[in-house]
Short mmCIF file of C-alpha atoms and ligand atoms in Angstrom, two decimals:
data_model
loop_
_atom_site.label_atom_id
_atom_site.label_comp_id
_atom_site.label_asym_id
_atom_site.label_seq_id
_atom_site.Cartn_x
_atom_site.Cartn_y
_atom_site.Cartn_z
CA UNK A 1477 -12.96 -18.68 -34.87
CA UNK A 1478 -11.41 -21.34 -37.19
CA UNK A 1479 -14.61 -20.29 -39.95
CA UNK A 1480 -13.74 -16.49 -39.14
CA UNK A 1481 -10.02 -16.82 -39.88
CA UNK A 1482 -10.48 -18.20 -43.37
CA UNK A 1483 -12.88 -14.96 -44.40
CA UNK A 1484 -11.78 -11.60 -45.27
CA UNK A 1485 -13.42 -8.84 -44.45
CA UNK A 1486 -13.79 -4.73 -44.01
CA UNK A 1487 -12.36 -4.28 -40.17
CA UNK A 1488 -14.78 -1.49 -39.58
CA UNK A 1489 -17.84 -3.43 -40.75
CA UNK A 1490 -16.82 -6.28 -38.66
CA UNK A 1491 -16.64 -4.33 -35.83
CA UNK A 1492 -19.89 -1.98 -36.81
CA UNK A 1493 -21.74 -5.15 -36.97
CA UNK A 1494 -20.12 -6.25 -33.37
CA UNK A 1495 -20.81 -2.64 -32.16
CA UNK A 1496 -24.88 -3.67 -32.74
CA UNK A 1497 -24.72 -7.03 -31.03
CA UNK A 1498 -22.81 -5.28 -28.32
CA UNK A 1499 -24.99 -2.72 -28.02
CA UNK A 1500 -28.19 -5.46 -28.07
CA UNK A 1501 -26.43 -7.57 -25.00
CA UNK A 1502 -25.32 -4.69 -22.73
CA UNK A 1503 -27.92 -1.76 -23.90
CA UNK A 1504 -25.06 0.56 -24.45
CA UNK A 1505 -24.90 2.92 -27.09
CA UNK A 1506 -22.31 0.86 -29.24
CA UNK A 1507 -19.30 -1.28 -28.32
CA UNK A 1508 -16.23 -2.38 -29.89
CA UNK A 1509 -14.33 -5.69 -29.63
CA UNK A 1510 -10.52 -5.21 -28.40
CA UNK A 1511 -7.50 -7.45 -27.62
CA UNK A 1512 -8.81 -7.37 -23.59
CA UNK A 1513 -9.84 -4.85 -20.92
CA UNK A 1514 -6.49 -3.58 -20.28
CA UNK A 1515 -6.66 -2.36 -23.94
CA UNK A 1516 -10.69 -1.20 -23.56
CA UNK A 1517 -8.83 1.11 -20.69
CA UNK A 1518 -6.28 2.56 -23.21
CA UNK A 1519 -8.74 2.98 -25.78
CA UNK A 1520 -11.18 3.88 -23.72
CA UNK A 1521 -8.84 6.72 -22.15
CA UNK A 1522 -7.72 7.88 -25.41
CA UNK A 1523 -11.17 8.52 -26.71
CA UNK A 1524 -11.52 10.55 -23.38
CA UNK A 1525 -8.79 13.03 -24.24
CA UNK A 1526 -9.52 13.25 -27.77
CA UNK A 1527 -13.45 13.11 -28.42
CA UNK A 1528 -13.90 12.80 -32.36
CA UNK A 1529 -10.54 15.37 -33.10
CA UNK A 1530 -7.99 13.23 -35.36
CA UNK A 1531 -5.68 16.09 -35.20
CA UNK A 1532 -5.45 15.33 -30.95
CA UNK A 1533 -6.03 11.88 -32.47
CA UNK A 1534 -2.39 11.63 -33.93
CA UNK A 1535 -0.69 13.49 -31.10
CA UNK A 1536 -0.96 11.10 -28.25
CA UNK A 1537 0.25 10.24 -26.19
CA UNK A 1538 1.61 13.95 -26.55
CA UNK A 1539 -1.05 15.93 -24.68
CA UNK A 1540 0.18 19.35 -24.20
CA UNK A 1541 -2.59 22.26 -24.13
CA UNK A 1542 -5.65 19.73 -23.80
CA UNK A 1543 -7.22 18.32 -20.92
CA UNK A 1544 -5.24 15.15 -19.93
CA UNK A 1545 -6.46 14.81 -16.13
CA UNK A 1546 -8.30 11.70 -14.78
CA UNK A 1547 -9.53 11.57 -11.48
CA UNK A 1548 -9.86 8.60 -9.79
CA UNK A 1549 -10.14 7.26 -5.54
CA UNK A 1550 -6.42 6.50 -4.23
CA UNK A 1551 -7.91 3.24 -3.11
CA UNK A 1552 -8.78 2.45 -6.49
CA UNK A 1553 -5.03 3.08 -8.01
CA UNK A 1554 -4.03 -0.32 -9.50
CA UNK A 1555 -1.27 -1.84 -11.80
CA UNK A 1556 -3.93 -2.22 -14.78
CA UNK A 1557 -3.92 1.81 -14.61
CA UNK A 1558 -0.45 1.53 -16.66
CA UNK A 1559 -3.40 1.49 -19.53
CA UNK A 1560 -5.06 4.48 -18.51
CA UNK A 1561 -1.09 6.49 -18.45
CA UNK A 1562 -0.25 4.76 -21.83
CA UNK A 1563 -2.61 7.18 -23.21
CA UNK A 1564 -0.79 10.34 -22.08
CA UNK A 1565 -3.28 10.53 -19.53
CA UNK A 1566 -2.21 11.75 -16.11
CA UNK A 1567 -4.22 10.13 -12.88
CA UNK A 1568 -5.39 12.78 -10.09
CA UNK A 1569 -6.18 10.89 -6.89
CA UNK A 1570 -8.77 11.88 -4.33
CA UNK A 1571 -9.35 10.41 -0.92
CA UNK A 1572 -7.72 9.12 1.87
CA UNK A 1573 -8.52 5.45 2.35
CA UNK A 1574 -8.30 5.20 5.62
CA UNK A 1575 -10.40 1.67 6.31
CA UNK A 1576 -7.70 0.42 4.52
CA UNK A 1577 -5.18 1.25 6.87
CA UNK A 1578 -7.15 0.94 10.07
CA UNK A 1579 -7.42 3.95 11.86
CA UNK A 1580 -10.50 5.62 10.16
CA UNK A 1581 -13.78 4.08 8.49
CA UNK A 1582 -13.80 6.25 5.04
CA UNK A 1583 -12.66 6.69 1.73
CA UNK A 1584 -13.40 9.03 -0.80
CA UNK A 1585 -15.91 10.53 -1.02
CA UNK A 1586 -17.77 12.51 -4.17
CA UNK A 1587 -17.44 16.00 -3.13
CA UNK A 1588 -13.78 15.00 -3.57
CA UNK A 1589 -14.00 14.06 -7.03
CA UNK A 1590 -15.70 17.77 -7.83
CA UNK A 1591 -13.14 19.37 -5.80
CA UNK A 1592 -10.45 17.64 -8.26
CA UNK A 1593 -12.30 18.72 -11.30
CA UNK A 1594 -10.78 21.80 -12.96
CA UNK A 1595 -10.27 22.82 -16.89
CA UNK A 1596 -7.98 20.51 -17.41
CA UNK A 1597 -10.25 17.21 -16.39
CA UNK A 1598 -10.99 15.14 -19.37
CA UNK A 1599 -11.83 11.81 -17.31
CA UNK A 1600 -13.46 10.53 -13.95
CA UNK A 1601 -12.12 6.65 -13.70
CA UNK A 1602 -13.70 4.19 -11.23
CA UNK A 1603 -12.75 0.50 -10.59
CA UNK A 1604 -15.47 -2.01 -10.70
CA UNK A 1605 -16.03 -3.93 -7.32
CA UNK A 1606 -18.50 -4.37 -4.64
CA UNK A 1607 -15.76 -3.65 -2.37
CA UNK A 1608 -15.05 -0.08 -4.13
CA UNK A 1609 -15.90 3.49 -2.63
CA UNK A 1610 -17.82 5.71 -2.61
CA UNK A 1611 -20.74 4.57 -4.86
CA UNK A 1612 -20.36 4.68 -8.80
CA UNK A 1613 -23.68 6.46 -8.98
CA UNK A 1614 -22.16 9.15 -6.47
CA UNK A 1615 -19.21 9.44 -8.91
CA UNK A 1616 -21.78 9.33 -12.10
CA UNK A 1617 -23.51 12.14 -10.78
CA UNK A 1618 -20.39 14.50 -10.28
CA UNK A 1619 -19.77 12.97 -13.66
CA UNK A 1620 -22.72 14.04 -14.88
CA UNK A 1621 -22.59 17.41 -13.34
CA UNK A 1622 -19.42 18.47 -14.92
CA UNK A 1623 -20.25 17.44 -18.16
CA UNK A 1624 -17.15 14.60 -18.28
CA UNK A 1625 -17.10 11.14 -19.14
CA UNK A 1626 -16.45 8.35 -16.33
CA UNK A 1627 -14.77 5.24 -17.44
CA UNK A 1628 -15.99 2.02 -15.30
CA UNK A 1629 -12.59 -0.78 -15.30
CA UNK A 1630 -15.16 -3.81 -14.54
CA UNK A 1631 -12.86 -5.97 -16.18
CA UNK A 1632 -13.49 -9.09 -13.50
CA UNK A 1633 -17.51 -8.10 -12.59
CA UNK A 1634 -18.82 -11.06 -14.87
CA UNK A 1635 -20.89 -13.13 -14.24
CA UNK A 1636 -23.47 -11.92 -12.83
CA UNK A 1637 -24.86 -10.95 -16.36
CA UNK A 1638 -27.16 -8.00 -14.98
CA UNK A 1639 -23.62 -6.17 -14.54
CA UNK A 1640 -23.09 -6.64 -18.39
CA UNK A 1641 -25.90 -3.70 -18.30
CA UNK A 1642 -25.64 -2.18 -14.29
CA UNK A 1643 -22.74 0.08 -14.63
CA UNK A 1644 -24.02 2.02 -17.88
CA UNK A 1645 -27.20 1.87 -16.14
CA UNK A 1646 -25.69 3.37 -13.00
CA UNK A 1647 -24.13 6.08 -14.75
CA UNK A 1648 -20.62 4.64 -16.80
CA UNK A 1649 -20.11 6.46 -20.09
CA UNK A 1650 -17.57 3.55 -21.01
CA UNK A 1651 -17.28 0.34 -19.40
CA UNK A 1652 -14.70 -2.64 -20.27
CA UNK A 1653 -14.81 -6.27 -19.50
CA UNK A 1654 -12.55 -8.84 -19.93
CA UNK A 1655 -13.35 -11.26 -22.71
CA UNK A 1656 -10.71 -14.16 -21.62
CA UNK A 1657 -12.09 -14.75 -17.80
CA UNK A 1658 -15.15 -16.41 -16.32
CA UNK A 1659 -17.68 -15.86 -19.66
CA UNK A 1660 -14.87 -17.56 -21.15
CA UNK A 1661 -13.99 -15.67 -24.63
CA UNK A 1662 -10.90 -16.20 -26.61
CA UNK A 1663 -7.99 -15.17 -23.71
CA UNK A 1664 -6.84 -12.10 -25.49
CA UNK A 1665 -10.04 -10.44 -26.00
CA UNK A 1666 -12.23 -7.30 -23.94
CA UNK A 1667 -14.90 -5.48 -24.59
CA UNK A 1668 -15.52 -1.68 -24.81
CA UNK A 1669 -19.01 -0.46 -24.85
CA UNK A 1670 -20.98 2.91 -23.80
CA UNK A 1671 -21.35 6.21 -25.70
CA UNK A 1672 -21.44 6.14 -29.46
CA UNK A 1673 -18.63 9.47 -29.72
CA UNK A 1674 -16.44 7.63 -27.25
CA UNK A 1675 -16.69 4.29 -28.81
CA UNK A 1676 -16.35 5.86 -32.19
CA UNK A 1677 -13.43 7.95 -30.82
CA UNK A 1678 -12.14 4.56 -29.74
CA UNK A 1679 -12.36 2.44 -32.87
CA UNK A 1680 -10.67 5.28 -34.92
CA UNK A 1681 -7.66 5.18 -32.87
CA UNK A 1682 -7.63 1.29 -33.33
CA UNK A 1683 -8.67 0.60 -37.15
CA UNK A 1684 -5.63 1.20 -39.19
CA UNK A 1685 -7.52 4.04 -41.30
CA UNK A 1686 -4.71 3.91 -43.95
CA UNK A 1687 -7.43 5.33 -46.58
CA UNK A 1688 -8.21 7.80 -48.27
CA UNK A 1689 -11.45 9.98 -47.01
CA UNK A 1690 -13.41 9.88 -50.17
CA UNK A 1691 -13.30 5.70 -50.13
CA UNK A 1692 -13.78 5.25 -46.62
CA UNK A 1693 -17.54 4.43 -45.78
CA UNK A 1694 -17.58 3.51 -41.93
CA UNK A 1695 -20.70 1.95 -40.80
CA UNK A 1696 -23.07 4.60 -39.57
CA UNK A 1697 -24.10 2.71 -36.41
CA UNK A 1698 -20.15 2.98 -34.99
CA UNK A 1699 -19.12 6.18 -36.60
CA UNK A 1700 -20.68 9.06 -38.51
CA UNK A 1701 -18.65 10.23 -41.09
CA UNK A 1702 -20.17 13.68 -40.80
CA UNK A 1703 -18.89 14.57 -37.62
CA UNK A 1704 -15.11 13.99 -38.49
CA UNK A 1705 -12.93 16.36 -40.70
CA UNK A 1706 -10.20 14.12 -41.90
CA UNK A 1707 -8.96 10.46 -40.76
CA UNK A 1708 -6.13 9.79 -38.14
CA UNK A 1709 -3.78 7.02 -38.93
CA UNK A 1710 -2.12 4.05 -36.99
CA UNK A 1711 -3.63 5.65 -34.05
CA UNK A 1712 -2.68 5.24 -30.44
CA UNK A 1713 -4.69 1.94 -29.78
CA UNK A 1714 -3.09 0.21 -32.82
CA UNK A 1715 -2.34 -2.28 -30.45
CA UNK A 1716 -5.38 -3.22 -29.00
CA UNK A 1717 -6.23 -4.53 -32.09
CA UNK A 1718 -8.89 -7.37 -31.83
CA UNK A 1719 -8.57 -9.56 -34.76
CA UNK A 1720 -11.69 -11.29 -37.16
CA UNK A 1721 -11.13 -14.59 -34.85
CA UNK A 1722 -11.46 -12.93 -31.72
CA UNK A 1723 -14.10 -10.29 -32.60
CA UNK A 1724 -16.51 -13.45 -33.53
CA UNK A 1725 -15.31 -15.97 -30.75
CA UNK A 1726 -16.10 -13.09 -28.00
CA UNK A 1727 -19.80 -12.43 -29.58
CA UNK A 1728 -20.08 -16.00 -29.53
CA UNK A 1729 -18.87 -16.21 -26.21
CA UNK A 1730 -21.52 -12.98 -24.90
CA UNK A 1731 -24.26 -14.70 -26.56
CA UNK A 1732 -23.87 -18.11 -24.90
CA UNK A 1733 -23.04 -16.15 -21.27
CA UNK A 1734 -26.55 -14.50 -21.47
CA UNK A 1735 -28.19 -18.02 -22.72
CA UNK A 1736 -29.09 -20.85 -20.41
CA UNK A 1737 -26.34 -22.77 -21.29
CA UNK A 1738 -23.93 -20.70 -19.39
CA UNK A 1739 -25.84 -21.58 -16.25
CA UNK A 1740 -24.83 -25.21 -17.03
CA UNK A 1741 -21.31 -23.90 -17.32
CA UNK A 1742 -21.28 -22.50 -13.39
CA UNK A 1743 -22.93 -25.37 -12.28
CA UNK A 1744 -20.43 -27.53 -14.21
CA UNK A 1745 -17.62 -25.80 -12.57
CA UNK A 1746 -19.35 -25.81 -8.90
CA UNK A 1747 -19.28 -29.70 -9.58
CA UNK A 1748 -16.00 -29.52 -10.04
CA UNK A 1749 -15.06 -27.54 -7.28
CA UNK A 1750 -17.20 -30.17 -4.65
CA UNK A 1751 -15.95 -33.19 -6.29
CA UNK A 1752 -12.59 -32.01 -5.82
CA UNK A 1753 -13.42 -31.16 -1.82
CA UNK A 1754 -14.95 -34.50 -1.33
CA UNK A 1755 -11.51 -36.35 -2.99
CA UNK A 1756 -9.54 -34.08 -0.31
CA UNK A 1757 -11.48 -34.90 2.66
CA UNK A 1758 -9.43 -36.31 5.10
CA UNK A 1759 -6.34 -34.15 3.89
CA UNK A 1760 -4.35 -34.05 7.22
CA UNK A 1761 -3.03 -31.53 9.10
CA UNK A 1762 -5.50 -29.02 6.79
CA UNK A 1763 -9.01 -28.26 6.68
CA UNK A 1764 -10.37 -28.16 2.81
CA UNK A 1765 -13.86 -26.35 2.36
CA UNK A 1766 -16.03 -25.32 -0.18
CA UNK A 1767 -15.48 -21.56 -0.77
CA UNK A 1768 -17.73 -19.45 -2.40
CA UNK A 1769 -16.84 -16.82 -4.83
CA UNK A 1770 -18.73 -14.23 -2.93
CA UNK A 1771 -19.74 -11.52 -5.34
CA UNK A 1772 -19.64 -14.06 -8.71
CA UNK A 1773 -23.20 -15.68 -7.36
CA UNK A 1774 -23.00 -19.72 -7.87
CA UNK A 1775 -19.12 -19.32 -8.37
CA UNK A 1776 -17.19 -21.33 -5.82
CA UNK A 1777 -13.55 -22.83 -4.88
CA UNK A 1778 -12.00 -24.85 -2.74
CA UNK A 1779 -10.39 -23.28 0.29
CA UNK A 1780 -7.68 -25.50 2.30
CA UNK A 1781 -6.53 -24.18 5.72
CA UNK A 1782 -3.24 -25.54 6.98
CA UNK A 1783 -2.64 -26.21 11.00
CA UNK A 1784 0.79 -25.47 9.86
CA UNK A 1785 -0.02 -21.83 8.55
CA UNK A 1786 2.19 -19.89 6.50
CA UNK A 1787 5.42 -21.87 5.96
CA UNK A 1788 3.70 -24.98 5.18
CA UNK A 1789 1.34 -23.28 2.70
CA UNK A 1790 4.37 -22.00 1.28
CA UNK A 1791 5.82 -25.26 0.76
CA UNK A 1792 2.97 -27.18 -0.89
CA UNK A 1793 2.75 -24.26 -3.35
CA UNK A 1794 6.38 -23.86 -4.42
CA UNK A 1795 6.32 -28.28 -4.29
CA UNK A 1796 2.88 -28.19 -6.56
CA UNK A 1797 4.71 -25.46 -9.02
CA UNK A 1798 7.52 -27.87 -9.41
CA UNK A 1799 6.03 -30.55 -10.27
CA UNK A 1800 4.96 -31.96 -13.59
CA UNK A 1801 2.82 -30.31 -15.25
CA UNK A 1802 3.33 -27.76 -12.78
CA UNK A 1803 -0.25 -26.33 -10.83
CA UNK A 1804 -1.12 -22.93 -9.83
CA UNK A 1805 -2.97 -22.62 -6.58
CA UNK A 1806 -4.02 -19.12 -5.68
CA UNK A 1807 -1.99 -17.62 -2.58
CA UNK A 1808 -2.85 -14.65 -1.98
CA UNK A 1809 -3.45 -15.71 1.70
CA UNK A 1810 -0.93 -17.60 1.96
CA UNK A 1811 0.48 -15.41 4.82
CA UNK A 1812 -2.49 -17.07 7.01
CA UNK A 1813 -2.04 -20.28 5.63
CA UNK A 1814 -4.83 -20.62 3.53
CA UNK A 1815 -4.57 -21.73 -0.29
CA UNK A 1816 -7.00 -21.77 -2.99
CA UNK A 1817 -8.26 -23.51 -5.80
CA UNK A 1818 -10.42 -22.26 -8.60
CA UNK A 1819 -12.29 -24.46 -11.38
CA UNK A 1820 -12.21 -21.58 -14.04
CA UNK A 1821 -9.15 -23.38 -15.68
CA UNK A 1822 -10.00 -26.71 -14.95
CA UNK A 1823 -11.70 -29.63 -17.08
CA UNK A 1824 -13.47 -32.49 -15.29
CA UNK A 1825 -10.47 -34.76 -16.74
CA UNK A 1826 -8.32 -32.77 -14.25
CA UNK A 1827 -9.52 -33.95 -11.26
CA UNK A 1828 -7.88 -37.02 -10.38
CA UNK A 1829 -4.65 -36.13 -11.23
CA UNK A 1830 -4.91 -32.82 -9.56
CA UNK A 1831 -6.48 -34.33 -5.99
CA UNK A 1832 -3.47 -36.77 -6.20
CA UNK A 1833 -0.83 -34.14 -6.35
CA UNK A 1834 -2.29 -32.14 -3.83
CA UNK A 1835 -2.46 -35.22 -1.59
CA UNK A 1836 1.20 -35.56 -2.42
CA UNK A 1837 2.49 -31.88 -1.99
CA UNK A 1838 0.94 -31.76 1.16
CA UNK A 1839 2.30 -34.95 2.59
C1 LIG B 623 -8.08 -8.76 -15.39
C2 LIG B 623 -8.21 -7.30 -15.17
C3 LIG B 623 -7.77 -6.38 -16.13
C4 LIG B 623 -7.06 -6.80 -17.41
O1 LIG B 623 -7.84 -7.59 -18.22
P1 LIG B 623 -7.28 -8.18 -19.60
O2 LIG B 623 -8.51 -8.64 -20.30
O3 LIG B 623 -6.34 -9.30 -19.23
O4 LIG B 623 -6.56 -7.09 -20.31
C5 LIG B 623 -7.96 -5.04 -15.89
N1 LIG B 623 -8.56 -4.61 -14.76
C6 LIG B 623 -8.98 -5.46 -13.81
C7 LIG B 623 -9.64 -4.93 -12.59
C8 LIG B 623 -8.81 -6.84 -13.97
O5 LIG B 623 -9.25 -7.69 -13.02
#
């Protein structure tokens, strides 16, 4: 990243020549580099509502008299979605999750997603998670059906690597990961990958394109020239930018995640994560276990279960956010007690000091 900062260089090219090592990692049609997932979602949506049309191009998020509709499962509405509205994009929800509230067993289902679908659909959007409904190859084939793209948020879903390829393989058009978790990328960096129209549609609303037509010369491989009739400008997803530095630490970054050496990084961290059990043993009052990830295979944590439940769990959290530096346990579950601990953000330096304060805050 330090190399890449000092070297100037065509955006586009950069990015064509990301697009191909993208599209060699994850078998998608092309792929661009952007400032994370949440932006791969805004770009990704824009491209949905525009296709290769600059003139819809430089109206967003104004999108009177086009398609602007995106259907997605009410149980798969989520605060990252503010990306998808950015756009101009307005969500249609389908289903009723009832498992989630307890008195029925479904969610929605695909029919649902067809019944949604009218003239002025320009999206199907699914969220990325074992635990999601109904299947993404259901939704991929009403997708597919209705001759609409489906944009797959599986910003979180790596590892495993075969999911770098699964979704497009299941039936995505676009697909965005996160750059800046587990594979462990520069922090504000996604990815974007899928269709070559879509990803081209993408990358114009994101270059700056503040050129005339007759000198710009876009590599081939992420957009074709001949298709377009003028250039947008400053487009929607200016601000998903991914800079040189990030473009070439997130390549570098996908290349070592689907090398060997990144299983040496999850066993590294699983280290961490049973040294760290083993110097809590004994913890009183609490019972500290070895948690595993459960869909990230080899990924694991440290779970610790007070006898006290909720109210002391709530006080060793708030104590171990005070201190100095301050630590940030996951408690989510805190209403039963139960805090977590992940390695993702720690080194093996960590580990004394952290096992101490722990030992302290829950004292
Ligand atoms: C983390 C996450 C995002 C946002 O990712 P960034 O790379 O931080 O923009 C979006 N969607 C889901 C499901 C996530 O888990």
């Amino acid at each position: 990243m330090t190399d890449a900062s000092r070297d100037c260089v065509d955006m586009a090219t950069l990015q064509g020549r990301a697009s191909e090592i993208i599209a060699e990692i994850t078998g998608a049609e092309a792929g661009v580099v952007t400032s994370g997932a949440a932006a791969g979602l805004l770009l990704g949506s824009a491209a949905c509502l525009t296709g290769l049309d600059p003139a819809r191009m430089n109206r967003l998020p104004d999108t009177s008299g086009m398609p602007n509709e995106i259907v997605v499962a009410r149980s798969q509405r989520n605060q990252y979605d503010h990306a998808i509205r950015a756009s101009g994009a307005l969500l249609v929800e389908v289903g009723l999750p009832d498992r989630v509230a307890g008195p029925g067993v479904r969610d929605a289902e695909a029919w649902e997603y067809a019944a949604a679908i009218s003239e002025r659909t320009a999206a199907l959007f699914y969220l990325a998670n074992p635990a999601s409904r109904p299947a993404l190859r259901d939704v991929a084939r009403v997708a597919e059906t209705a001759k609409l793209p489906l944009i797959v948020d599986a910003a979180s879903q790596l590892p495993p690597r075969e999911n770098l390829r699964r979704f497009l393989d299941e039936g995505a058009s676009l697909v965005v990961f996160s750059g800046g978790k587990v594979i462990g990328g520069p922090q504000a960096s996604g990815l974007l990958c899928g269709k070559k129209d879509l990803v081209a549609a993408a990358a114009l609303q994101m270059l700056d394109m503040d050129i005339p037509f007759d000198h710009w010369n876009p590599p081939a491989g992420l957009i074709d020239k001949d298709r377009i009739p003028g250039l947008p400008h400053h487009g929607i997803g200016r601000g998903c930018k991914a800079g040189k530095e990030e473009i070439v630490g997130l390549l570098t970054a996908l290349r070592i995640f689907v090398s060997p050496e990144f299983d040496q990084r999850i066993l590294e961290l699983r280290r961490m994560a049973v040294d760290l059990c083993g110097r809590l043993a004994g913890l009183e009052n609490a019972k500290v276990e070895l948690e595993e990830d459960g869909y990230r295979p080899g990924v694991a944590g440290v779970r610790i279960a007070f006898d006290g439940g909720a109210d002391v769990a709530a006080r060793v959290t708030l104590r171990l956010l005070g201190g100095d530096p301050p630590v940030h346990v996951d408690s989510a579950r805190e209403d039963i007690g139960v805090l977590r601990l992940s390695p993702i953000g720690l080194k093996t330096d960590d580990l004394d000091e952290l096992a101490e304060r722990l030992r302290a805050a829950a004292g």
